[in-house]
Coordinates of C-alpha atoms in Angstrom, one line a residue:
M1226 CA 88.3 -151.7 3.8
T1227 CA 90.1 -151.8 7.1
I1228 CA 93.2 -153.5 8.3
E1229 CA 92.5 -156.9 9.8
Y1230 CA 94.0 -156.3 13.2
R1231 CA 92.7 -159.6 14.7
D1232 CA 90.9 -162.7 13.6
A1233 CA 89.5 -164.6 16.6
V1234 CA 88.6 -167.6 14.3
N1235 CA 91.6 -168.1 12.0
N1236 CA 94.1 -166.2 14.2
D1237 CA 95.7 -164.7 11.1
G1238 CA 95.1 -161.0 11.9
L1239 CA 98.1 -158.7 12.0
F1240 CA 98.4 -158.6 15.7
D1241 CA 97.7 -162.4 16.0
V1242 CA 100.8 -163.1 13.8
L1243 CA 103.0 -160.3 15.3
G1244 CA 102.2 -161.7 18.8
K1245 CA 103.7 -165.0 17.9
G1246 CA 106.8 -163.3 16.4
F1247 CA 107.2 -161.2 19.5
K1248 CA 106.8 -164.2 21.8
A1249 CA 109.6 -166.0 19.9
M1250 CA 111.9 -163.0 20.2
A1251 CA 111.1 -162.7 23.9
D1252 CA 111.9 -166.4 24.4
L1253 CA 115.2 -166.0 22.6
A1254 CA 116.1 -163.1 24.9
T1255 CA 115.1 -165.0 28.0
A1256 CA 117.0 -168.1 27.0
S1257 CA 120.1 -166.1 26.1
G1258 CA 120.1 -163.8 29.1
T1259 CA 118.7 -166.0 31.8
T1260 CA 118.1 -169.7 31.3
V1261 CA 121.1 -170.7 29.2
D1262 CA 123.5 -168.2 30.7
A1263 CA 122.7 -169.4 34.2
S1264 CA 123.1 -173.0 33.2
V1265 CA 126.5 -172.4 31.6
E1266 CA 127.7 -170.4 34.6
A1267 CA 126.7 -173.2 36.9
F1268 CA 128.7 -175.7 34.8
L1269 CA 131.8 -173.4 34.8
T1270 CA 131.5 -173.0 38.5
Q1271 CA 131.4 -176.7 39.0
T1272 CA 134.3 -177.4 36.7
A1273 CA 136.4 -174.9 38.6
L1274 CA 136.5 -177.5 41.4
H1275 CA 138.5 -179.8 39.2
S1276 CA 142.2 -179.0 39.2
G1277 CA 143.4 -180.8 36.1
S1278 CA 145.2 -178.3 33.8
Q1279 CA 144.1 -180.0 30.5
F1280 CA 140.5 -180.0 31.7
Q1281 CA 140.7 -176.3 32.5
E1282 CA 142.1 -175.6 29.0
A1283 CA 139.2 -177.5 27.5
V1284 CA 136.5 -175.4 29.2
A1285 CA 138.4 -172.1 28.7
S1286 CA 136.7 -171.5 25.4
V1287 CA 133.2 -172.0 26.8
P1288 CA 132.5 -168.3 27.9
G1289 CA 133.5 -167.0 24.4
A1290 CA 131.3 -169.7 22.8
L1291 CA 128.4 -168.6 25.0
R1292 CA 128.8 -165.0 23.9
S1293 CA 129.0 -166.2 20.3
W1294 CA 125.8 -168.2 20.7
Q1295 CA 124.1 -165.2 22.4
A1296 CA 125.1 -163.0 19.4
S1297 CA 123.6 -165.6 17.0
G1298 CA 120.4 -165.4 19.0
N1299 CA 120.4 -161.6 18.6
S1300 CA 121.0 -162.2 14.9
L1301 CA 118.0 -164.5 14.7
S1302 CA 115.9 -161.9 16.5
S1303 CA 116.9 -159.3 14.0
Y1304 CA 115.8 -161.6 11.1
M1305 CA 112.5 -162.1 12.8
A1306 CA 112.1 -158.3 13.4
D1307 CA 112.7 -157.8 9.7
A1308 CA 110.1 -160.4 8.9
C1309 CA 107.6 -158.8 11.2
A1310 CA 108.3 -155.4 9.6
R1311 CA 107.6 -156.9 6.1
L1312 CA 104.3 -158.3 7.5
V1313 CA 103.2 -154.8 8.8
I1314 CA 104.0 -153.3 5.4
E1315 CA 102.0 -155.9 3.5
Y1316 CA 99.0 -155.6 5.8
C1317 CA 99.0 -151.8 5.3
Q1318 CA 99.5 -152.1 1.5
A1319 CA 96.6 -154.5 1.3
N1320 CA 94.5 -151.7 2.8
K1321 CA 96.1 -148.8 0.9
A1322 CA 98.2 -149.8 -2.2
S1323 CA 100.1 -146.5 -2.2
I1324 CA 101.9 -147.3 1.0
P1325 CA 105.6 -147.6 0.1
D1326 CA 108.0 -150.4 1.1
N1327 CA 109.0 -148.4 4.2
I1328 CA 108.4 -149.5 7.7
A1329 CA 108.3 -146.0 9.2
T1330 CA 105.6 -144.9 6.7
A1331 CA 103.7 -148.1 7.2
L1332 CA 103.8 -147.8 11.0
A1333 CA 102.6 -144.2 10.9
Y1334 CA 99.7 -145.3 8.7
L1335 CA 98.9 -148.2 11.0
V1336 CA 98.7 -145.8 14.0
E1337 CA 96.4 -143.5 12.1
E1338 CA 94.1 -146.4 11.1
M1339 CA 94.0 -147.8 14.7
E1340 CA 93.0 -144.4 16.0
A1341 CA 90.3 -144.1 13.4
D1342 CA 89.0 -147.6 13.9
G1343 CA 89.1 -147.4 17.7
Y1344 CA 91.8 -150.1 18.3
Y1345 CA 94.2 -149.8 21.1
V1346 CA 96.8 -151.7 23.1
D1347 CA 97.5 -152.0 26.9
A1348 CA 99.3 -149.1 28.5
S1349 CA 102.5 -148.8 30.5
T1350 CA 102.7 -146.4 33.5
V1351 CA 105.6 -144.0 33.5
A1352 CA 106.4 -141.7 36.4
L1353 CA 109.1 -139.2 37.1
S1354 CA 110.5 -138.0 40.5
L1355 CA 113.3 -135.5 41.2
A1356 CA 115.7 -135.2 44.1
A1357 CA 117.9 -132.1 44.4
G1358 CA 121.4 -132.4 45.8
A1359 CA 121.6 -131.6 49.5
A1360 CA 124.5 -129.3 48.9
N1361 CA 123.0 -127.3 46.0
S1362 CA 123.8 -123.6 46.3
G1363 CA 121.9 -121.9 43.5
D1364 CA 118.1 -121.6 42.9
V1365 CA 118.2 -123.1 39.4
Q1366 CA 115.0 -125.2 39.0
L1367 CA 114.9 -128.4 36.9
L1368 CA 111.6 -129.1 35.2
Y1369 CA 110.5 -132.4 33.6
T1370 CA 107.6 -134.2 32.1
E1371 CA 106.8 -137.7 30.7
R1372 CA 104.3 -136.3 28.2
R1373 CA 105.4 -135.6 24.6
G1374 CA 104.2 -132.8 22.3
D1375 CA 100.8 -134.4 21.6
G1376 CA 100.2 -135.0 25.3
Q1377 CA 100.6 -138.7 25.2
T1378 CA 102.9 -140.4 27.8
E1379 CA 106.3 -141.5 26.5
A1380 CA 105.5 -145.2 27.1
N1381 CA 109.0 -146.3 26.0
A1382 CA 110.9 -144.2 28.5
L1383 CA 113.6 -146.3 30.1
A1384 CA 113.5 -146.9 33.9
E1385 CA 116.8 -145.4 35.2
D1386 CA 118.3 -142.7 37.3
L1387 CA 119.3 -139.7 35.2
E1388 CA 122.1 -137.6 36.8
F1389 CA 122.2 -133.9 36.2
E1390 CA 125.1 -131.6 37.2
V1391 CA 126.0 -127.9 36.6
T1392 CA 129.2 -127.9 34.6
S1393 CA 129.4 -124.2 33.7
E1394 CA 128.5 -121.2 35.8
S1395 CA 127.7 -118.8 33.0
A1396 CA 125.7 -115.9 34.6
G1397 CA 122.0 -116.6 34.3
T1398 CA 122.4 -119.5 31.9
P1399 CA 124.5 -122.2 33.6
T1400 CA 125.1 -125.4 31.5
I1401 CA 123.7 -128.6 32.9
S1402 CA 125.0 -132.0 31.9
V1403 CA 123.0 -135.2 32.1
T1404 CA 124.1 -138.8 32.0
G1405 CA 122.0 -142.0 31.9
E1406 CA 122.7 -145.6 32.8
L1407 CA 124.3 -148.1 30.5
A1408 CA 122.3 -148.8 27.3
Y1409 CA 121.8 -152.0 25.4
D1410 CA 120.5 -152.8 21.9
R1411 CA 116.7 -153.2 21.8
L1412 CA 117.0 -156.9 20.9
N1413 CA 119.8 -157.6 23.3
Q1414 CA 119.1 -160.1 26.1
E1415 CA 120.2 -157.5 28.6
W1416 CA 117.7 -154.9 27.4
P1417 CA 116.2 -152.6 28.7
G1418 CA 119.1 -151.2 30.8
G1419 CA 119.4 -147.4 30.6
S1420 CA 119.4 -144.7 27.9
G1421 CA 123.1 -144.1 27.7
V1422 CA 122.3 -140.4 27.3
N1423 CA 125.3 -138.0 27.6
T1424 CA 124.3 -134.5 26.7
S1425 CA 123.9 -131.0 28.1
F1426 CA 121.6 -128.0 27.8
A1427 CA 121.5 -124.4 29.2
A1428 CA 119.2 -123.1 31.8
V1429 CA 116.8 -120.3 30.6
S1430 CA 116.8 -117.0 32.4
P1431 CA 113.7 -114.8 32.7
A1432 CA 115.3 -112.4 30.2
A1433 CA 115.5 -115.3 27.6
S1434 CA 111.9 -116.5 28.3
L1435 CA 109.4 -117.0 25.5
L1436 CA 107.1 -114.8 27.7
S1437 CA 108.2 -111.1 27.5
N1438 CA 108.5 -109.1 30.8
G1439 CA 107.7 -112.2 32.9
D1440 CA 110.0 -110.7 35.6
F1441 CA 107.6 -107.6 35.8
E1442 CA 110.5 -105.2 35.7
D1443 CA 109.2 -103.0 32.9
A1444 CA 106.1 -100.7 33.4
A1445 CA 105.7 -97.6 31.2
I1446 CA 102.3 -97.2 32.9
A1447 CA 102.2 -97.3 36.7
H1448 CA 101.4 -100.8 38.1
T1449 CA 100.7 -102.1 34.6
P1450 CA 103.5 -104.4 33.4
D1451 CA 104.5 -103.9 29.8
N1452 CA 103.1 -106.5 27.4
W1453 CA 100.5 -107.6 29.9
I1454 CA 96.7 -106.7 29.9
I1455 CA 94.9 -106.2 33.2
R1456 CA 91.4 -107.6 32.4
T1457 CA 90.0 -107.7 35.9
G1458 CA 91.1 -105.6 38.7
T1459 CA 92.5 -102.0 39.1
A1460 CA 96.1 -101.0 38.5
G1461 CA 97.6 -99.6 41.7
D1462 CA 94.9 -101.2 43.8
T1463 CA 94.1 -104.9 43.4
V1464 CA 96.8 -105.3 40.8
R1465 CA 100.2 -103.8 41.7
L1466 CA 103.9 -103.9 41.0
T1467 CA 106.3 -103.9 44.0
G1468 CA 109.3 -101.7 43.6
P1469 CA 113.0 -102.5 44.2
A1470 CA 114.9 -101.3 47.3
I1471 CA 116.5 -97.9 47.2
Q1472 CA 119.5 -96.8 49.3
T1473 CA 121.9 -93.8 49.4
I1474 CA 125.6 -93.7 49.9
A1475 CA 126.6 -90.2 51.0
I1476 CA 130.3 -89.1 50.9
T1477 CA 130.8 -86.0 53.1
G1478 CA 133.7 -84.2 54.8
T1479 CA 135.5 -83.3 51.5
P1480 CA 137.9 -86.3 51.5
S1481 CA 141.3 -85.5 49.8
G1482 CA 142.5 -89.0 49.1
G1483 CA 142.3 -92.7 50.0
S1484 CA 139.7 -95.2 49.0
Y1485 CA 136.7 -97.2 50.3
V1486 CA 135.1 -100.6 49.7
L1487 CA 131.3 -101.2 49.6
L1488 CA 130.0 -104.3 51.4
Y1489 CA 126.7 -106.1 50.6
T1490 CA 125.1 -108.9 52.6
N1491 CA 122.8 -111.1 50.6
A1492 CA 119.6 -112.9 51.6
A1493 CA 121.6 -115.9 52.8
G1494 CA 123.6 -113.7 55.2
I1495 CA 126.8 -113.9 53.1
K1496 CA 128.8 -110.6 53.0
R1497 CA 130.6 -109.8 49.7
A1498 CA 132.9 -106.9 48.8
A1499 CA 132.8 -104.7 45.7
P1500 CA 136.1 -103.7 44.1
T1501 CA 137.9 -100.8 45.8
L1502 CA 136.7 -97.3 44.9
A1503 CA 138.6 -94.1 45.0
Y1504 CA 137.6 -91.4 47.5
N1505 CA 136.0 -89.4 44.6
A1506 CA 134.5 -92.3 42.6
S1507 CA 131.8 -91.2 40.2
G1508 CA 128.3 -92.7 40.0
A1509 CA 129.4 -94.8 37.0
D1510 CA 132.3 -96.2 39.0
V1511 CA 130.1 -97.1 42.0
Q1512 CA 127.6 -98.8 39.7
A1513 CA 130.3 -100.8 37.9
A1514 CA 131.8 -101.8 41.3
L1515 CA 128.4 -103.0 42.8
R1516 CA 127.6 -104.9 39.6
Q1517 CA 130.7 -107.1 40.3
I1518 CA 128.9 -108.5 43.3
P1519 CA 126.9 -111.7 42.5
G1520 CA 123.2 -110.8 42.7
L1521 CA 123.7 -107.1 42.0
E1522 CA 124.4 -107.4 38.3
S1523 CA 121.5 -105.1 37.4
V1524 CA 121.6 -102.4 40.1
T1525 CA 121.6 -98.8 38.9
V1526 CA 123.2 -95.7 40.5
E1527 CA 122.2 -92.0 40.1
T1528 CA 124.6 -89.4 41.6
T1529 CA 124.1 -85.8 42.9
G1530 CA 126.5 -83.4 44.5
T1531 CA 130.0 -82.0 43.7
S1532 CA 133.1 -84.1 43.7
P1533 CA 134.2 -85.5 46.1
N1534 CA 131.0 -84.9 48.2
Y1535 CA 128.7 -87.2 46.2
T1536 CA 125.4 -88.8 47.2
H1537 CA 124.9 -92.0 45.2
T1538 CA 121.4 -93.3 45.0
V1539 CA 121.4 -97.1 44.4
T1540 CA 118.3 -98.8 43.0
F1541 CA 118.5 -102.5 43.5
T1542 CA 116.9 -103.6 40.3
G1543 CA 116.7 -107.4 40.1
V1544 CA 117.1 -107.9 43.9
G1545 CA 114.1 -109.2 45.7
G1546 CA 112.9 -108.9 49.3
E1547 CA 114.0 -106.4 51.9
V1548 CA 117.6 -105.6 51.0
A1549 CA 120.1 -105.2 53.9
V1550 CA 121.7 -101.8 54.3
L1551 CA 125.0 -101.5 52.5
T1552 CA 128.1 -100.9 54.6
S1553 CA 131.6 -99.8 53.8
A1554 CA 135.2 -100.1 54.9
N1555 CA 136.4 -96.5 54.8
S1556 CA 140.0 -95.6 54.2
T1557 CA 139.5 -92.1 52.8
R1558 CA 141.4 -89.1 54.2
F1559 CA 139.0 -86.9 56.3
G1560 CA 135.9 -88.4 54.6
T1561 CA 132.7 -89.8 56.1
I1562 CA 130.5 -92.3 54.5
T1563 CA 126.8 -92.5 55.5
H1564 CA 124.4 -95.2 54.3
A1565 CA 120.7 -94.7 54.4
V1566 CA 117.6 -96.6 53.3
L1567 CA 114.9 -94.8 51.3
Y1568 CA 112.9 -97.9 50.6
H1569 CA 113.7 -101.4 51.8
G1570 CA 111.9 -103.2 49.1
H1571 CA 109.0 -105.7 49.8
D1572 CA 109.7 -109.1 51.1
G1573 CA 107.0 -110.5 48.8
S1574 CA 109.2 -109.8 45.8
Y1575 CA 111.6 -112.5 44.7
S1576 CA 113.7 -110.4 42.4
G1577 CA 113.3 -106.6 41.9
S1578 CA 109.7 -105.8 40.9
S1579 CA 107.0 -108.5 41.2
L1580 CA 103.4 -108.8 40.3
M1581 CA 101.0 -108.5 43.3
F1582 CA 97.4 -109.3 43.6
R1583 CA 96.0 -107.4 46.6
G1584 CA 92.8 -108.6 48.2
D1585 CA 89.8 -106.4 48.7
G1586 CA 87.3 -109.0 49.5
T1587 CA 85.3 -108.6 46.2
T1588 CA 87.7 -108.7 43.2
S1589 CA 89.3 -111.7 41.6
P1590 CA 92.2 -110.1 39.6
A1591 CA 93.1 -111.4 36.2
I1592 CA 96.0 -110.4 33.9
Y1593 CA 96.8 -111.7 30.4
H1594 CA 99.7 -112.0 28.1
A1595 CA 99.6 -113.0 24.3
L1596 CA 101.8 -115.9 23.2
T1597 CA 102.8 -117.2 19.8
L1598 CA 104.0 -120.8 20.2
A1599 CA 104.3 -123.9 18.1
E1600 CA 101.7 -126.6 18.2
E1601 CA 102.3 -130.0 19.7
T1602 CA 105.6 -128.8 21.3
V1603 CA 106.6 -129.3 24.9
Y1604 CA 106.8 -126.1 26.9
F1605 CA 107.3 -125.4 30.6
C1606 CA 106.0 -122.4 32.6
H1607 CA 107.8 -121.6 35.8
F1608 CA 107.5 -118.8 38.4
W1609 CA 108.1 -118.1 42.1
A1610 CA 105.1 -117.4 44.3
S1611 CA 104.5 -116.2 47.8
R1612 CA 101.7 -114.6 49.9
R1613 CA 101.6 -112.0 52.7
T1614 CA 98.9 -110.6 54.9
S1615 CA 100.3 -107.0 55.3
E1616 CA 100.1 -103.9 53.1
P1617 CA 103.0 -103.5 50.6
E1618 CA 103.8 -100.0 51.7
T1619 CA 104.9 -101.1 55.2
S1620 CA 108.2 -102.8 55.5
S1621 CA 108.7 -104.6 58.8
A1622 CA 112.5 -104.2 58.5
S1623 CA 112.5 -100.5 58.0
S1624 CA 111.6 -97.5 60.2
S1625 CA 111.4 -95.3 57.2
S1626 CA 108.2 -94.7 55.3
S1627 CA 107.8 -95.2 51.5
S1628 CA 105.1 -95.7 48.9
W1629 CA 105.0 -96.9 45.3
S1630 CA 102.7 -94.5 43.5
S1631 CA 102.1 -93.4 39.9
G1632 CA 105.0 -95.2 38.6
S1633 CA 107.6 -93.6 40.8
Y1634 CA 108.8 -93.9 44.4
S1635 CA 107.8 -91.4 47.0
V1636 CA 110.2 -91.6 50.0
S1637 CA 110.9 -89.8 53.2
E1638 CA 114.2 -88.9 54.8
S1639 CA 115.6 -92.0 56.4
S1640 CA 115.6 -92.1 60.2
A1641 CA 118.7 -92.6 62.3
S1642 CA 117.8 -96.3 62.9
S1643 CA 118.0 -97.0 59.1
A1644 CA 121.3 -95.2 58.5
S1645 CA 124.9 -96.0 59.4
S1646 CA 128.0 -93.8 59.3
Q1647 CA 131.6 -94.6 59.0
S1648 CA 134.4 -92.0 59.2
A1649 CA 138.1 -92.3 58.4
S1650 CA 139.0 -92.7 62.0
S1651 CA 136.7 -95.7 62.5
N1652 CA 138.5 -97.8 59.8
S1653 CA 135.7 -100.5 59.8
S1654 CA 137.0 -104.0 60.3
S1655 CA 134.1 -105.6 58.4
S1656 CA 134.9 -108.8 56.6
L1657 CA 135.9 -108.3 53.0
S1658 CA 135.2 -111.9 52.0
S1659 CA 134.4 -112.0 48.3
T1660 CA 133.5 -115.6 47.8
S1661 CA 131.4 -118.0 49.8
T1662 CA 129.2 -121.0 49.3
Y1663 CA 126.0 -121.9 51.2
S1664 CA 123.3 -124.5 51.3
S1665 CA 119.9 -123.8 49.9
S1666 CA 118.5 -124.5 53.3
S1667 CA 120.2 -121.4 54.6
L1668 CA 118.1 -119.1 52.4
S1669 CA 115.7 -117.0 54.3
S1670 CA 113.9 -114.4 52.2
H1671 CA 114.3 -116.6 49.2
S1672 CA 113.5 -119.9 50.7
R1673 CA 111.9 -122.4 48.4
S1674 CA 110.2 -125.8 48.5
S1675 CA 112.3 -128.8 47.6
N1676 CA 109.5 -130.4 45.6
S1677 CA 108.1 -128.1 43.0
S1678 CA 104.5 -128.3 42.0
S1679 CA 103.6 -131.2 39.8
S1680 CA 103.0 -130.8 36.1
Q1681 CA 99.7 -132.6 36.5
S1682 CA 96.7 -131.0 38.1
S1683 CA 95.0 -132.6 41.1
S1684 CA 91.6 -134.1 40.7
S1685 CA 90.6 -132.7 44.1
L1686 CA 91.5 -129.0 44.2
P1687 CA 91.0 -126.4 46.9
A1688 CA 88.5 -123.6 46.2
Y1689 CA 91.0 -120.9 46.9
E1690 CA 93.4 -121.0 44.0
L1691 CA 95.9 -119.1 42.0
K1692 CA 95.3 -120.3 38.4
V1693 CA 97.7 -120.1 35.5
E1694 CA 95.9 -121.0 32.2
I1695 CA 96.4 -121.1 28.5
L1696 CA 93.4 -119.8 26.6
D1697 CA 92.4 -119.8 22.9
G1698 CA 91.6 -116.0 23.0
I1699 CA 91.5 -113.0 25.3
D1700 CA 87.9 -114.0 26.1
G1701 CA 88.3 -117.6 25.0
G1702 CA 88.1 -120.9 26.7
L1703 CA 90.7 -123.1 28.3
L1704 CA 92.8 -125.0 25.9
H1705 CA 93.6 -128.8 26.0
D1706 CA 96.4 -130.6 24.3
S1707 CA 95.8 -133.2 21.6
A1708 CA 95.5 -135.9 24.2
G1709 CA 92.8 -133.9 26.2
N1710 CA 95.0 -132.7 29.1
A1711 CA 93.9 -129.2 30.3
L1712 CA 96.5 -126.5 30.0
V1713 CA 96.2 -125.2 33.5
L1714 CA 98.1 -125.0 36.8
D1715 CA 96.1 -124.8 40.0
V1716 CA 98.0 -123.5 43.1
D1717 CA 96.5 -123.7 46.5
I1718 CA 97.0 -120.1 47.8
D1719 CA 96.7 -121.2 51.4
A1720 CA 99.7 -123.5 50.9
L1721 CA 102.0 -120.7 49.7
S1722 CA 104.8 -119.6 51.9
M1723 CA 104.2 -116.6 54.2
T1724 CA 108.0 -116.1 54.7
G1725 CA 109.7 -117.2 51.5
H1726 CA 108.9 -118.2 47.9
T1727 CA 108.0 -121.5 46.4
S1728 CA 108.8 -122.8 42.9
Q1729 CA 105.6 -123.4 40.8
W1730 CA 105.5 -124.9 37.3
F1731 CA 103.7 -127.0 34.8
S1732 CA 104.3 -128.4 31.3
F1733 CA 101.9 -127.7 28.5
R1734 CA 101.5 -128.3 24.8
L1735 CA 99.3 -126.5 22.3
P1736 CA 96.9 -128.7 20.2
K1737 CA 97.0 -128.8 16.5
F1738 CA 95.3 -126.1 14.4
V1739 CA 95.0 -123.5 17.2
A1740 CA 95.0 -119.9 16.0
D1741 CA 97.7 -117.4 17.0
P1742 CA 98.0 -115.9 19.4
V1743 CA 97.0 -117.8 22.5
Y1744 CA 96.8 -116.1 25.9
L1745 CA 98.4 -116.9 29.2
R1746 CA 96.1 -115.8 32.0
I1747 CA 97.0 -115.4 35.7
R1748 CA 94.0 -115.1 38.1
T1749 CA 92.6 -116.0 41.4
S1750 CA 89.6 -118.3 41.5
S1751 CA 87.9 -116.2 44.1
P1752 CA 88.5 -112.8 45.8
L1753 CA 91.4 -112.6 48.2
D1754 CA 90.6 -111.5 51.8
T1755 CA 91.2 -107.8 52.5
A1756 CA 94.9 -107.1 53.2
E1757 CA 96.0 -110.4 51.8
S1758 CA 98.3 -110.4 48.9
V1759 CA 99.7 -113.0 46.4
F1760 CA 103.1 -112.3 44.7
I1761 CA 104.3 -113.7 41.4
D1762 CA 107.8 -113.2 40.1
Q1763 CA 110.2 -114.3 37.4
M1764 CA 107.6 -116.1 35.2
T1765 CA 109.5 -117.9 32.5
I1766 CA 108.3 -120.0 29.6
A1767 CA 111.0 -122.4 28.1
R1768 CA 110.8 -124.9 25.4
G1769 CA 111.4 -128.5 26.5
V1770 CA 114.4 -130.6 25.5
Q1771 CA 113.9 -134.4 25.0
L1772 CA 116.8 -136.3 26.4
Y1773 CA 116.6 -139.2 24.0
A1774 CA 114.0 -140.6 21.5
G1775 CA 111.1 -141.8 23.6
G1776 CA 112.5 -140.3 26.8
P1777 CA 111.4 -137.6 29.2
W1778 CA 111.4 -133.9 28.4
V1779 CA 113.3 -131.4 30.6
A1780 CA 114.1 -127.7 31.0
A1781 CA 115.9 -125.6 33.6
V1782 CA 115.3 -122.0 34.7
S1783 CA 117.6 -119.8 36.6
G1784 CA 116.7 -117.4 39.4
V1785 CA 118.5 -114.8 41.5
T1786 CA 121.1 -117.1 43.2
A1787 CA 123.8 -118.2 40.9
A1788 CA 124.3 -121.9 40.4
M1789 CA 127.6 -123.4 41.5
L1790 CA 129.6 -126.0 39.8
E1791 CA 128.5 -129.5 40.8
D1792 CA 125.0 -128.4 41.9
A1793 CA 123.2 -131.6 41.1
W1794 CA 119.8 -133.4 40.7
T1795 CA 118.7 -137.0 40.2
L1796 CA 115.7 -137.6 38.0
T1797 CA 114.3 -141.1 38.6
V1798 CA 112.3 -142.6 35.7
A1799 CA 109.9 -145.4 36.6
N1800 CA 108.2 -147.6 34.0
N1801 CA 106.1 -150.6 35.0
R1802 CA 106.4 -151.9 31.4
G1803 CA 102.7 -152.8 31.6
G1804 CA 102.1 -152.6 27.8
S1805 CA 104.0 -155.5 26.3
M1806 CA 102.6 -155.0 22.8
Q1807 CA 103.6 -151.4 22.8
E1808 CA 107.1 -152.4 24.1
W1809 CA 107.7 -155.0 21.5
F1810 CA 106.6 -152.7 18.6
H1811 CA 109.3 -150.4 19.8
R1812 CA 111.9 -153.1 20.2
A1813 CA 111.2 -154.6 16.8
F1814 CA 110.6 -151.4 14.8
D1815 CA 112.1 -148.5 16.8
M1816 CA 108.8 -146.7 17.4
A1817 CA 110.4 -144.0 19.6
G1818 CA 113.0 -143.2 16.9
N1819 CA 110.1 -142.7 14.5
G1820 CA 108.2 -140.6 16.9
L1821 CA 105.3 -143.1 17.1
L1822 CA 103.1 -144.7 19.8
L1823 CA 100.3 -147.2 19.4
P1824 CA 97.0 -145.9 20.8
V1825 CA 96.3 -146.8 24.4
A1826 CA 92.6 -145.7 24.3
G1827 CA 89.7 -146.7 22.1
T1828 CA 86.9 -149.1 21.9
T1829 CA 88.6 -152.4 20.9
N1830 CA 91.5 -153.8 22.8
L1831 CA 94.4 -155.7 21.3
P1832 CA 95.6 -157.4 24.5
D1833 CA 99.1 -158.3 25.5
S1834 CA 97.9 -161.9 25.8
L1835 CA 98.3 -162.1 22.0
I1836 CA 102.1 -162.3 22.7
A1837 CA 101.8 -166.0 23.5

């Protein structure tokens, strides 16, 4: 026995009857919010032309009476919704006697039966678009999707502008608050309005990613990032890890007193000062001082020599690109401070070490990472990507030579053009500004696209791609979510920036009953040309946050440039409300609150025209 969804002869199928009930509720809402309201307002406008005081007193109670009448209309709609719920329960119990007198259970059963029997309703189209604030300073990326854990579109998402703003600057994990537009009750004549959401969530840093070593900083084996498996390609050749910049700070002349300040110029050209250091500061002191500068929180310092004539070797862990030479303001007695570059770093790196696929004309590199994730759960995968056409050992900004070999750096003595000296007599007048703000448009080596890649794959893709895929095994096939969406991001390599880095991301959801672990694979679809390289950095997997029941899912990932208070975004949600049956099921029975959607694909349509 199956549920009688529709009876074209007697018109007493479940959806035939519900359609009449929904039509009555729709007419009530229209009359309350449009027809009657407009008529009463026209009457009050006209009566305002009459100046008689007693007459005005007589009509003064009309607006309140209108609101009371509207409320009674909402009450009638509530009674009708309860009657429709009772109808759903009884139809389901007629098919399966064990269904309890509970609308949520009955609705879940109805959805299952409709899927099994091939019945479906008309669909709504939901689309999301993001606009970042023009004055944003950080490189936090906001990610979003209209697809829920089973891959279906959240058809009951409300059309509105959702406003996001950084409200806490916690290092690496800024807090982002979100507010929606004014909300109305589902049966109110003013519905739909907005979601009324007012909540917050934290950005996820690469260190907190569900993907370990996605920043490619750790490699016990040369050019083989920890927790990753190189399946195709050769470590140190077609698969490499770039190294962080290395500089030295040499204190000579045996200073006998005074102090000095180290100055760092970031990728945006902003100069910042470290706390003042004593003339004989130890390596630990220098490291602690440098780590006070935003962006240098992970640098390390190794020191040789005898106090006070130390040479401090600074490794710029976590700092991407070609790092500018440190300078100093020297106030030591008799001391000289010399800065030298041993390795500039590679401008293909976004932050410290990065994964590089190097072209040889014949190999399509592929690298894998095992993942243990929950099924039918929304996740986002984000990374920064770039490409270059030069060898990684050559740095255009440096006259010194260096190489990255066998897991360690091999560097030459820095030449005069890559070093700078400051003695006590010079008393450098460099700016000691410790705070600045800047627009994202001013970023050079860390430039980024304002419109990150879509979470949906294009149907017409270039042949030359960087592919990020979720597989069901190390040699398995590409996974699809429960709705049939492929878990893959295709990136046009030719479209990647040659001078900066672009934000790339996609949302994905594992299907039911998939075996652990699954594998994330990064590969190129075809061999890269000789001397061409693709760089991938700060790959992060974060679990999605649903803003409200039936609404979009979001996440945020942080990068190398700290977010500033009031960095902001607007996420515009569009919904054409094309599926009236779906919408009225939600309005009458709170489908979103119960995590349910009627099927929108099958063999037999239950059209919106039944609501008539």
